[in-house]
mmCIF file of C-alpha atoms in Angstrom:
data_model
loop_
_atom_site.group_PDB
_atom_site.id
_atom_site.type_symbol
_atom_site.label_atom_id
_atom_site.label_comp_id
_atom_site.label_asym_id
_atom_site.label_seq_id
_atom_site.Cartn_x
_atom_site.Cartn_y
_atom_site.Cartn_z
ATOM 1 C CA MET A 1 115.568 97.184 93.415
ATOM 2 C CA LYS A 2 114.302 100.253 95.235
ATOM 3 C CA ILE A 3 113.162 103.349 93.305
ATOM 4 C CA ILE A 4 111.445 106.486 94.524
ATOM 5 C CA ILE A 5 109.281 108.792 92.450
ATOM 6 C CA ILE A 6 109.441 112.399 93.613
ATOM 7 C CA ASN A 7 106.840 114.771 92.219
ATOM 8 C CA GLY A 8 106.902 118.513 92.606
ATOM 9 C CA PRO A 9 104.368 121.326 92.708
ATOM 10 C CA ASN A 10 100.811 120.891 91.524
ATOM 11 C CA LEU A 11 101.270 117.235 90.613
ATOM 12 C CA ASN A 12 98.996 116.435 93.542
ATOM 13 C CA LEU A 13 96.264 117.877 91.297
ATOM 14 C CA LEU A 14 96.648 115.269 88.540
ATOM 15 C CA GLY A 15 93.224 114.096 87.450
ATOM 16 C CA LYS A 16 91.764 117.533 88.213
ATOM 17 C CA ARG A 17 94.200 120.070 86.767
ATOM 18 C CA GLU A 18 94.167 120.691 83.017
ATOM 19 C CA PRO A 19 92.955 117.213 82.030
ATOM 20 C CA GLU A 20 93.563 118.044 78.355
ATOM 21 C CA VAL A 21 97.294 118.236 79.179
ATOM 22 C CA TYR A 22 97.665 115.865 82.137
ATOM 23 C CA GLY A 23 94.768 113.423 81.778
ATOM 24 C CA LYS A 24 92.026 112.402 84.194
ATOM 25 C CA THR A 25 93.905 109.828 86.272
ATOM 26 C CA THR A 26 95.151 110.802 89.725
ATOM 27 C CA PHE A 27 98.769 109.990 90.474
ATOM 28 C CA GLU A 28 97.703 107.743 93.333
ATOM 29 C CA GLU A 29 95.632 105.652 90.896
ATOM 30 C CA TYR A 30 98.501 105.532 88.453
ATOM 31 C CA PHE A 31 101.053 104.711 91.150
ATOM 32 C CA ALA A 32 98.969 101.659 92.158
ATOM 33 C CA SER A 33 99.119 100.449 88.549
ATOM 34 C CA LEU A 34 102.913 100.941 88.517
ATOM 35 C CA GLN A 35 103.257 98.894 91.702
ATOM 36 C CA PHE A 36 101.196 96.126 90.106
ATOM 37 C CA LYS A 37 103.133 96.243 86.822
ATOM 38 C CA PHE A 38 106.596 96.377 88.423
ATOM 39 C CA LYS A 39 106.178 93.898 91.268
ATOM 40 C CA GLU A 40 109.921 93.188 91.302
ATOM 41 C CA VAL A 41 110.637 96.833 92.203
ATOM 42 C CA GLN A 42 110.088 98.379 95.597
ATOM 43 C CA LEU A 43 108.455 101.622 94.511
ATOM 44 C CA GLU A 44 107.942 104.602 96.775
ATOM 45 C CA TYR A 45 106.227 107.896 96.073
ATOM 46 C CA TYR A 46 106.691 111.375 97.505
ATOM 47 C CA GLN A 47 105.082 114.659 96.469
ATOM 48 C CA SER A 48 105.619 118.185 97.721
ATOM 49 C CA ASN A 49 104.715 121.670 96.570
ATOM 50 C CA ILE A 50 107.668 123.049 98.543
ATOM 51 C CA GLU A 51 111.104 123.351 96.934
ATOM 52 C CA GLY A 52 113.098 122.824 100.143
ATOM 53 C CA GLU A 53 111.187 119.636 100.966
ATOM 54 C CA ILE A 54 112.027 118.237 97.533
ATOM 55 C CA ILE A 55 115.697 119.081 98.088
ATOM 56 C CA ASN A 56 115.611 117.425 101.520
ATOM 57 C CA LYS A 57 114.026 114.298 100.019
ATOM 58 C CA LEU A 58 116.717 114.145 97.327
ATOM 59 C CA HIS A 59 119.364 114.384 100.061
ATOM 60 C CA ASP A 60 117.619 111.663 102.107
ATOM 61 C CA CYS A 61 117.438 109.252 99.150
ATOM 62 C CA GLY A 62 120.556 110.261 97.308
ATOM 63 C CA PHE A 63 123.353 108.290 98.924
ATOM 64 C CA GLU A 64 122.224 104.783 99.817
ATOM 65 C CA GLY A 65 119.248 102.517 99.838
ATOM 66 C CA TYR A 66 117.876 103.522 96.427
ATOM 67 C CA GLU A 67 118.990 102.409 92.992
ATOM 68 C CA GLY A 68 117.129 105.241 91.320
ATOM 69 C CA ILE A 69 115.174 108.438 91.706
ATOM 70 C CA ILE A 70 112.521 109.491 89.210
ATOM 71 C CA LEU A 71 111.950 113.222 89.498
ATOM 72 C CA ASN A 72 109.165 115.306 88.026
ATOM 73 C CA ALA A 73 109.972 118.664 89.573
ATOM 74 C CA GLY A 74 107.072 120.338 87.776
ATOM 75 C CA ALA A 75 107.578 124.088 87.423
ATOM 76 C CA TYR A 76 110.683 123.922 89.639
ATOM 77 C CA THR A 77 112.403 122.265 86.673
ATOM 78 C CA HIS A 78 112.610 125.678 85.043
ATOM 79 C CA THR A 79 113.412 127.774 88.118
ATOM 80 C CA SER A 80 115.267 125.802 90.784
ATOM 81 C CA ILE A 81 119.018 125.976 90.735
ATOM 82 C CA GLY A 82 118.820 124.446 94.234
ATOM 83 C CA ILE A 83 117.169 121.240 92.990
ATOM 84 C CA GLY A 84 119.709 121.017 90.152
ATOM 85 C CA ASP A 85 122.550 121.436 92.646
ATOM 86 C CA ALA A 86 121.021 118.798 94.953
ATOM 87 C CA ILE A 87 121.057 116.282 92.099
ATOM 88 C CA LYS A 88 124.698 117.134 91.353
ATOM 89 C CA GLY A 89 125.523 116.523 95.011
ATOM 90 C CA ILE A 90 124.034 113.029 95.389
ATOM 91 C CA THR A 91 125.213 109.667 94.105
ATOM 92 C CA THR A 92 121.873 107.976 93.312
ATOM 93 C CA PRO A 93 121.063 108.421 89.608
ATOM 94 C CA VAL A 94 118.081 110.643 88.770
ATOM 95 C CA VAL A 95 115.862 110.404 85.707
ATOM 96 C CA GLU A 96 113.971 113.615 84.944
ATOM 97 C CA VAL A 97 110.384 112.993 83.859
ATOM 98 C CA HIS A 98 107.649 115.201 82.457
ATOM 99 C CA ILE A 99 104.141 114.169 81.501
ATOM 100 C CA SER A 100 103.833 116.752 78.720
ATOM 101 C CA ASN A 101 106.295 117.618 75.985
ATOM 102 C CA THR A 102 107.775 120.714 77.599
ATOM 103 C CA PHE A 103 109.306 121.768 74.272
ATOM 104 C CA GLY A 104 105.821 121.973 72.760
ATOM 105 C CA ARG A 105 104.702 124.432 75.415
ATOM 106 C CA GLU A 106 105.664 127.936 76.519
ATOM 107 C CA GLU A 107 109.236 129.068 75.882
ATOM 108 C CA PHE A 108 110.139 129.227 79.600
ATOM 109 C CA ARG A 109 109.464 125.470 79.865
ATOM 110 C CA HIS A 110 112.291 124.767 77.406
ATOM 111 C CA THR A 111 114.935 125.362 80.096
ATOM 112 C CA SER A 112 115.714 122.737 82.725
ATOM 113 C CA TYR A 113 118.060 123.154 85.663
ATOM 114 C CA ILE A 114 117.725 119.398 86.255
ATOM 115 C CA SER A 115 118.671 117.947 82.867
ATOM 116 C CA PRO A 116 122.429 118.696 83.067
ATOM 117 C CA ALA A 117 122.697 116.614 86.258
ATOM 118 C CA ALA A 118 120.218 113.856 85.351
ATOM 119 C CA LYS A 119 121.048 110.391 84.063
ATOM 120 C CA GLY A 120 118.404 110.963 81.396
ATOM 121 C CA VAL A 121 115.229 112.834 80.507
ATOM 122 C CA ILE A 122 111.876 111.376 79.473
ATOM 123 C CA LEU A 123 109.066 113.683 78.448
ATOM 124 C CA GLY A 124 105.891 113.866 76.433
ATOM 125 C CA PHE A 125 104.565 110.331 76.888
ATOM 126 C CA GLY A 126 101.907 111.205 79.449
ATOM 127 C CA LEU A 127 101.971 109.146 82.620
ATOM 128 C CA LYS A 128 103.723 106.428 80.601
ATOM 129 C CA SER A 129 106.859 108.577 81.037
ATOM 130 C CA TYR A 130 107.122 107.122 84.569
ATOM 131 C CA ASP A 131 106.954 103.547 83.177
ATOM 132 C CA LEU A 132 109.771 104.359 80.797
ATOM 133 C CA ALA A 133 111.856 105.817 83.618
ATOM 134 C CA ILE A 134 111.427 102.672 85.720
ATOM 135 C CA GLN A 135 112.373 100.544 82.716
ATOM 136 C CA SER A 136 115.529 102.648 82.244
ATOM 137 C CA PHE A 137 116.702 101.510 85.686
ATOM 138 C CA LEU A 138 115.767 97.872 85.044
ATOM 139 C CA ASN A 139 117.475 97.716 81.645
ATOM 140 C CA LYS A 140 120.979 98.604 82.691
ATOM 141 C CA GLY A 141 123.320 98.167 79.840
#
């Protein structure tokens, strides 16, 4: 099984940015632990702060070669109709992930342009949200 994690803006700052919300672990450190934990899965990781690059990556991975896409679009979740449309246009299932509980934060974070097109949404479990997303692809049922 081949799954890609795509992270959006500012997620390259995990471990530094707002540690009270996002923790002190970098995503690279966490990704290594995911690769160790899910040895049966070919995991890839991509991060960009640029909306168009995220859309291009979704297009690149969205038709063949991947069984799943895990997407944390960061702030683009609440602003990008283009990312939502890209997910609607591809065939690879996407699970939307957020580290924090977006519904426990500012009102503007309660809207997602990704959720209507996603296979599912996992939020509020810290970095463990990515584990749960991987498990959702492994536990097909």
